[in-house]
Amino acid sequence: MNTKTFASQMINGTLISLFSLVFAKGLNLFRTILVARLLSALDFGLFSLLFSFFYFVLNLAIFGFPATSAKYIASLRSRHSDITKFVVNLYFLVGCFALMVGAGVYLLAHFIASRVYQEPLLGQPIRWMGGAVFFQSLFAINMSLLQGFSLYYQRSALEIIDSLLGLGLMVLLVNRFSVIGVAMAFFVEGVISFIISFLVLWKVIGFGGFRKKMASLNAETIKEILKFAFPLFLTVISVYGFYWVGDILLKKYSSHLEQVGWMYIARSLGQVVLFIPVAMSVPLLPIMSSESEGKREEFQNYLQISWFLSFVVGMVIGVIARALIPALFGTHYLAAAYAVFLYSIASIPMAMTTSIFSAILTGKGYIWSLTVFNLLWGFIFTGLSRLFIPWWEIEGAMYAYILSFTLLAGMMGFFMKKRGISSGITGGLILYFLGVIMLTALFLLRLEGTAYFFSIVIWVPVMITLGVFLLGKENRKAMIKRILWLFRFNITERKP
């Protein structure tokens, strides 16, 4: 296979994945909107607690195995017998971890509900979560195996089916059973998605003599999988674990449970900001693989543009939050507007550190360094949350997010600079960010009614224009090139 053909397949596959990602994220946001309108503000707070708990224990169960399986399958693709042995051992590990975590959640459900959350009514939903964790873990592994085999169409189709299934089940069961319907939806979705993905995987890959190898467990293979997965597990679980701890602190110290629901609204809208670096990172691999000065300059441009676009999207969402939240979630969530503005600010360094910087450090082989950074962030975030939330409640949680992710971006940027890796952070961008945030917070957010809407119409274009001007001529050209690239690549590749 020549280089151009390989690059075409890689980028086409990435575009397919991006499409399914946008579709899935859009459906998840729509699901959140519908659930927020179906439940009371109090029950939506309970929904938010269940959601953060589910993703914490799910990542505890999968133990970094999805990334491990994708990596190993890609490297073993030409050795059929080794792939079969790897998959058998992987499924054994995933099944054991998922069973242990799922059973633990089921058995400790009432303890978690009563002692951790101090909400005894959550006991039954958490029990359902135990079963959901088992099947959702197996589904996640099936998806990663498809990724390892570069089966982008099948993986993307399953991701879309799973999102549609999750949306339908969540709305149906929440409407019928209220909060417990959330956990039931996760369980039923996990069972169906696992069965469908397993059948697709079996049909597409077609392991010959697979059943005869079911007993071929190998201690060395298991050790190798665990060795590679462990730092990835620490990295992921630190993020989701500390998010969960933050929600527990907010539940404990806030004056009303509705604020936990506001946090979930902020995170749902913040996903739009987090998507930007993912979309911008499509051309990252070919840029990083070259060591030429021209490519290094292109890499620097790419990072500055990623910072800028993340900032613009974050600020736009934060600025229009007072108009956006009533339109999407209902007027009874309007009080969450300022919290969404603060979280949108936090989403800017969050997007760059968790997506772009993490991808760069992983690609350069600094996996353990990335794990240390995430653990440091978690301890800083938890400490700040414990300090701020009792005083300022949900706003205190948002201040903890802003400060901790800003510190994380600074630490990672300094680490990268010492190793000759660009971070895209410049003095001009920092001054621009601080200036726009201060002007928005001090003046625009204080306005009401017609003056507020009129100011948005003027301020947003001015903010974007000023930022584009400060990027410089070369970066402006590069930004236009990056945006158009997603739309025109297939056309240019097919020219004779």
XYZ file of C-alpha atoms in Angstrom:
496
model
C 0.000 0.000 0.000
C 1.560 3.319 -1.027
C 1.826 6.298 1.305
C -0.851 8.330 -0.423
C -3.378 5.481 -0.335
C -2.646 4.887 3.340
C -3.021 8.596 4.129
C -6.298 8.709 2.211
C -7.722 5.775 4.152
C -6.497 7.189 7.458
C -8.046 10.606 6.892
C -11.256 9.256 5.368
C -11.612 7.004 8.392
C -11.009 9.953 10.681
C -13.667 11.997 8.914
C -16.149 9.146 9.349
C -15.280 8.989 13.038
C -15.691 12.745 13.361
C -19.119 12.602 11.755
C -20.282 9.896 14.169
C -18.764 11.863 17.059
C -20.667 15.019 16.131
C -23.855 13.029 15.668
C -23.460 11.167 18.968
C -22.588 14.320 20.938
C -25.549 16.107 19.402
C -27.893 13.286 20.406
C -26.448 13.229 23.921
C -27.063 16.967 24.279
C -30.612 16.500 22.947
C -31.115 13.673 25.451
C -30.018 15.957 28.283
C -32.441 18.647 27.125
C -35.377 16.209 27.003
C -34.565 14.672 30.395
C -34.225 18.136 31.955
C -37.714 18.970 30.706
C -39.201 15.622 31.811
C -37.831 15.769 35.376
C -38.213 18.353 38.090
C -35.146 20.444 38.904
C -34.612 18.351 42.047
C -34.844 15.022 40.202
C -32.563 16.361 37.477
C -29.968 16.929 40.193
C -30.293 13.240 41.144
C -29.991 12.342 37.447
C -26.722 14.283 37.316
C -25.355 12.415 40.345
C -26.192 9.071 38.731
C -24.590 10.120 35.464
C -21.250 11.145 36.994
C -21.212 8.013 39.182
C -21.902 5.741 36.209
C -19.008 7.062 34.108
C -16.658 6.895 37.079
C -17.367 3.199 37.782
C -17.471 2.391 34.045
C -13.925 3.710 33.606
C -12.957 1.843 36.755
C -14.232 -1.372 35.144
C -12.654 -1.002 31.703
C -9.244 -0.213 33.265
C -7.714 1.404 30.170
C -8.383 -1.747 28.134
C -10.061 -0.006 25.125
C -6.955 2.019 24.212
C -4.789 -1.042 24.879
C -6.871 -3.278 22.615
C -6.907 -0.738 19.777
C -3.126 -0.420 19.967
C -2.368 -4.150 20.115
C -4.852 -5.199 17.440
C -3.331 -2.677 15.032
C 0.176 -4.056 15.696
C -0.863 -7.737 15.494
C -3.102 -7.454 12.445
C -0.875 -9.616 10.232
C -0.585 -12.419 12.835
C -4.031 -14.042 13.006
C -3.264 -16.575 15.744
C -1.741 -13.901 17.992
C -4.823 -11.718 17.547
C -7.112 -14.565 18.612
C -4.985 -15.255 21.695
C -4.902 -11.563 22.567
C -8.682 -11.188 22.253
C -9.316 -14.270 24.439
C -7.071 -12.905 27.189
C -8.488 -9.411 26.810
C -12.070 -10.626 27.154
C -11.080 -12.635 30.213
C -9.613 -9.534 31.868
C -12.489 -7.268 30.890
C -15.045 -9.813 32.065
C -13.295 -10.200 35.432
C -12.905 -6.458 36.028
C -16.427 -5.629 34.839
C -17.907 -8.429 36.963
C -16.027 -7.336 40.083
C -16.895 -3.659 39.689
C -20.506 -4.366 38.686
C -21.008 -6.749 41.608
C -19.372 -4.270 43.969
C -21.692 -1.493 42.821
C -24.724 -3.776 43.237
C -23.762 -4.930 46.734
C -22.726 -1.466 47.970
C -25.620 0.395 46.336
C -27.492 1.306 49.506
C -24.281 2.198 51.349
C -23.285 4.576 48.501
C -26.767 6.081 48.373
C -27.109 6.583 52.131
C -23.562 7.329 53.264
C -21.871 8.913 50.235
C -24.780 10.783 48.640
C -27.079 10.889 51.681
C -29.942 10.143 49.296
C -31.438 6.705 50.219
C -33.775 6.850 47.197
C -30.740 6.384 44.926
C -30.131 2.857 46.237
C -32.289 1.064 43.681
C -31.036 3.048 40.665
C -27.424 2.394 41.693
C -28.167 -1.353 41.789
C -29.292 -1.155 38.162
C -26.010 0.645 37.446
C -24.132 -2.456 38.583
C -25.595 -4.488 35.723
C -25.174 -1.600 33.295
C -21.458 -1.349 34.061
C -20.882 -5.003 33.110
C -22.509 -4.823 29.663
C -21.345 -1.296 28.856
C -17.742 -2.383 29.579
C -17.994 -5.248 27.094
C -19.542 -2.922 24.518
C -16.662 -0.458 24.970
C -14.135 -3.230 24.316
C -15.960 -4.348 21.165
C -15.842 -0.772 19.878
C -12.117 -0.532 20.556
C -11.491 -3.811 18.722
C -13.279 -2.442 15.668
C -11.086 0.642 15.941
C -7.969 -1.528 16.108
C -8.994 -3.262 12.881
C -9.626 0.161 11.255
C -13.277 -0.773 10.697
C -14.374 2.852 10.811
C -17.718 2.428 9.052
C -18.854 -0.361 11.358
C -17.630 1.422 14.484
C -19.243 4.715 13.507
C -22.524 2.994 12.594
C -22.580 1.248 15.981
C -21.807 4.518 17.769
C -24.748 6.183 16.040
C -27.057 3.209 16.759
C -26.002 3.238 20.418
C -26.697 6.984 20.698
C -30.129 6.630 19.102
C -30.889 3.662 21.316
C -29.757 5.543 24.411
C -31.861 8.557 23.521
C -35.031 6.520 22.954
C -34.619 4.357 26.050
C -33.728 7.271 28.294
C -36.743 9.345 27.272
C -39.114 6.353 27.397
C -37.989 4.989 30.767
C -37.447 8.351 32.487
C -40.926 9.413 31.413
C -42.318 6.156 32.855
C -40.163 5.559 35.966
C -38.575 8.969 36.717
C -35.032 8.805 38.190
C -34.808 4.999 38.342
C -35.521 5.006 34.602
C -32.075 6.568 34.076
C -30.318 3.496 35.457
C -32.702 1.122 33.676
C -31.958 2.869 30.373
C -28.193 2.463 30.872
C -28.678 -1.248 31.609
C -30.949 -2.053 28.645
C -28.821 0.069 26.294
C -25.693 -1.796 27.427
C -27.229 -5.237 26.845
C -28.545 -4.440 23.362
C -25.440 -2.529 22.216
C -23.144 -5.309 23.440
C -25.107 -8.006 21.573
C -25.206 -5.997 18.330
C -21.508 -5.058 18.498
C -20.478 -8.649 19.306
C -22.405 -10.006 16.315
C -20.862 -7.369 14.033
C -17.385 -8.105 15.373
C -17.833 -11.858 14.954
C -19.149 -11.518 11.397
C -16.586 -8.998 10.174
C -13.492 -10.509 11.795
C -14.540 -14.170 11.651
C -12.046 -15.741 14.033
C -11.378 -19.232 12.769
C -11.396 -21.894 15.491
C -12.108 -19.245 18.089
C -14.058 -21.578 20.359
C -11.138 -24.026 20.489
C -8.892 -21.277 21.812
C -11.228 -20.153 24.593
C -9.070 -21.953 27.151
C -5.773 -20.543 25.826
C -5.234 -18.052 28.645
C -1.636 -16.897 28.836
C -0.087 -15.303 31.932
C 2.508 -13.368 29.928
C -0.138 -11.888 27.610
C -2.269 -10.891 30.603
C 0.741 -9.219 32.273
C 1.594 -7.366 29.064
C -1.981 -6.068 28.707
C -2.107 -4.941 32.351
C 1.320 -3.285 32.109
C 0.268 -1.154 29.149
C -3.235 -0.440 30.461
C -2.276 0.586 34.001
C -0.927 4.123 33.313
C -3.836 4.770 30.942
C -6.205 3.598 33.685
C -4.647 5.979 36.204
C -4.900 8.860 33.742
C -8.565 8.315 32.889
C -9.763 7.321 36.346
C -8.091 10.353 37.904
C -10.153 12.650 35.689
C -13.513 10.888 36.136
C -12.789 10.078 39.786
C -12.044 13.668 40.718
C -15.082 14.859 38.733
C -17.143 12.495 40.858
C -15.541 13.765 44.068
C -16.310 17.324 42.968
C -19.978 16.432 42.486
C -20.107 14.821 45.925
C -18.651 17.977 47.504
C -21.148 20.124 45.601
C -24.011 17.907 46.771
C -22.756 18.087 50.369
C -22.156 21.828 50.658
C -24.664 23.402 48.257
C -27.870 24.837 49.653
C -30.044 22.863 47.209
C -29.645 19.753 45.039
C -30.661 21.630 41.877
C -27.117 23.006 41.673
C -25.829 19.534 40.800
C -28.207 19.610 37.834
C -26.798 22.984 36.843
C -23.345 21.425 36.826
C -24.526 18.765 34.391
C -26.038 21.429 32.118
C -22.713 23.272 32.153
C -20.827 20.091 31.247
C -23.266 19.250 28.456
C -22.784 22.640 26.821
C -19.057 22.502 27.553
C -18.820 19.388 25.355
C -19.203 21.700 22.368
C -15.971 23.439 23.380
C -14.219 20.119 23.992
C -15.120 18.939 20.503
C -13.187 21.726 18.765
C -9.683 20.417 19.581
C -10.794 16.909 18.590
C -11.854 18.176 15.175
C -8.735 20.311 14.823
C -6.485 17.369 15.736
C -7.327 15.474 12.526
C -4.111 16.618 10.765
C -2.027 16.378 13.974
C -0.419 12.984 13.284
C 1.201 13.844 9.923
C 2.439 17.152 11.361
C 4.021 15.503 14.419
C 5.622 12.759 12.333
C 7.794 15.293 10.501
C 10.801 16.986 12.044
C 11.323 19.646 9.382
C 11.312 23.322 10.359
C 8.394 24.006 8.037
C 6.299 21.375 9.773
C 7.316 22.694 13.203
C 6.079 26.135 12.212
C 2.859 24.577 10.914
C 2.528 22.734 14.218
C 2.905 26.014 16.133
C 0.241 27.616 13.935
C -2.046 24.658 14.482
C -1.768 24.932 18.281
C -2.408 28.688 18.335
C -5.458 28.238 16.109
C -6.740 25.447 18.366
C -6.382 27.724 21.397
C -8.154 30.546 19.601
C -11.092 28.493 18.302
C -11.591 26.801 21.684
C -11.630 30.239 23.301
C -14.090 31.713 20.816
C -16.540 28.804 21.093
C -16.258 28.775 24.881
C -16.838 32.508 25.183
C -19.768 32.513 22.747
C -21.508 29.755 24.717
C -20.796 31.561 27.986
C -21.982 34.936 26.677
C -25.277 33.659 25.243
C -25.969 31.282 28.169
C -28.757 33.470 29.545
C -30.595 33.208 26.239
C -29.555 29.635 25.438
C -30.515 27.867 28.673
C -34.210 28.913 28.801
C -34.596 28.040 25.116
C -33.088 24.558 25.515
C -33.685 23.421 29.082
C -36.513 25.650 30.314
C -36.834 28.883 32.262
C -36.528 27.134 35.654
C -32.829 26.524 34.872
C -32.056 30.183 34.109
C -30.207 30.517 37.422
C -27.516 28.229 35.984
C -26.476 30.839 33.393
C -23.557 32.344 35.323
C -22.275 28.883 36.263
C -22.337 27.954 32.562
C -20.373 31.122 31.748
C -17.694 30.185 34.304
C -17.554 26.572 33.121
C -17.184 27.767 29.528
C -14.060 29.654 30.599
C -12.741 26.512 32.319
C -13.511 24.497 29.172
C -10.860 26.398 27.211
C -7.755 25.101 29.066
C -9.684 21.872 29.738
C -10.160 21.267 26.018
C -6.519 21.869 25.172
C -5.008 19.859 28.031
C -7.315 16.832 27.894
C -7.302 16.601 24.097
C -4.389 18.282 22.299
C -1.667 18.268 24.981
C -2.567 14.745 26.078
C -2.372 13.494 22.490
C 1.009 15.181 21.999
C 2.540 13.784 25.195
C 1.142 10.305 24.492
C 2.494 10.421 20.945
C 5.912 11.463 22.259
C 5.949 8.612 24.778
C 5.395 10.621 27.965
C 2.534 8.424 29.232
C 3.653 8.320 32.861
C 4.306 12.071 32.839
C 0.748 12.567 31.581
C -0.526 10.362 34.407
C 1.350 12.464 36.978
C -0.071 15.673 35.499
C -3.621 14.350 35.719
C -3.154 13.213 39.305
C -1.688 16.603 40.239
C -4.645 18.313 38.609
C -7.040 16.081 40.530
C -5.527 16.853 43.921
C -5.419 20.591 43.152
C -9.028 20.549 41.932
C -10.240 18.605 44.978
C -8.420 20.920 47.369
C -9.783 24.045 45.695
C -13.297 22.556 45.573
C -13.173 21.750 49.287
C -12.026 25.312 49.946
C -14.385 27.208 47.597
C -17.663 25.226 47.496
C -18.629 25.791 51.165
C -18.311 29.545 50.530
C -19.613 30.022 46.979
C -21.393 26.719 46.240
C -21.599 26.006 42.491
C -19.663 29.168 41.611
C -16.919 27.928 43.914
C -16.829 24.644 41.991
C -16.457 26.595 38.758
C -13.619 28.681 40.204
C -11.917 25.404 41.158
C -12.268 24.165 37.560
C -10.891 27.417 36.110
C -7.884 27.630 38.431
C -6.988 23.921 38.349
C -7.144 23.583 34.553
C -5.267 26.859 34.079
C -2.526 25.552 36.374
C -2.545 22.238 34.489
C -2.140 24.036 31.149
C 0.746 26.039 32.609
C 2.503 22.959 34.023
C 2.088 20.961 30.829
C 3.160 23.926 28.709
C 6.313 24.386 30.808
C 7.063 20.649 30.588
C 6.653 20.701 26.815
C 8.798 23.821 26.431
C 11.663 22.215 28.360
C 11.567 19.322 25.892
C 11.389 21.476 22.780
C 7.696 20.822 22.142
C 5.516 23.794 21.246
C 2.412 24.476 23.356
C 1.003 27.324 21.254
C 0.802 29.582 24.331
C 1.961 33.139 23.633
C 1.860 36.372 25.597
C -0.445 37.967 23.040
C -3.010 35.158 23.305
C -2.947 35.292 27.110
C -3.554 39.060 27.142
C -6.364 38.657 24.612
C -8.014 35.892 26.648
C -7.798 37.832 29.919
C -9.023 41.056 28.335
C -12.072 39.500 26.699
C -13.017 37.532 29.829
C -12.727 40.582 32.103
C -14.702 42.863 29.785
C -17.416 40.214 29.388
C -17.703 39.510 33.118
C -17.563 43.144 34.274
C -19.847 44.750 31.715
C -21.844 42.508 29.370
C -23.102 40.008 31.967
C -24.418 42.855 34.123
C -26.830 43.987 31.424
C -30.458 42.928 31.262
C -33.227 42.641 28.657
C -32.806 44.453 25.349
C -29.434 45.905 26.297
C -28.073 42.388 26.913
C -29.221 40.998 23.556
C -28.068 44.119 21.693
C -24.643 43.873 23.347
C -24.288 40.224 22.327
C -24.921 41.084 18.677
C -22.136 43.675 18.805
C -19.655 42.063 21.207
C -19.385 38.568 19.692
C -18.316 39.733 16.182
C -15.942 42.296 17.714
C -14.393 39.641 19.970
C -13.876 37.226 17.066
C -12.545 39.898 14.691
C -10.042 41.159 17.268
C -8.824 37.629 17.916
C -8.436 36.817 14.216
C -6.459 40.044 13.756
C -4.128 39.191 16.651
C -3.437 35.737 15.196
C -1.383 37.294 12.419
C -1.423 36.815 8.676
C 0.169 33.354 8.554
C -2.086 31.972 11.261
C -5.165 33.416 9.565
C -4.226 31.601 6.367
C -3.546 28.405 8.294
C -6.871 28.658 10.126
C -8.818 29.030 6.885
C -6.855 26.100 5.476
C -7.682 23.924 8.516
C -11.391 24.770 8.377
C -11.665 24.172 4.641
C -9.561 21.024 4.883
C -12.363 18.995 6.428
C -14.687 19.868 3.566
C -12.412 19.692 0.554
C -9.968 16.867 1.328
C -12.020 14.125 -0.302
C -12.483 16.232 -3.420
C -8.768 16.973 -3.850
C -7.797 13.369 -3.137
C -10.029 12.075 -5.916
C -8.611 14.318 -8.627
C -6.842 12.252 -11.323
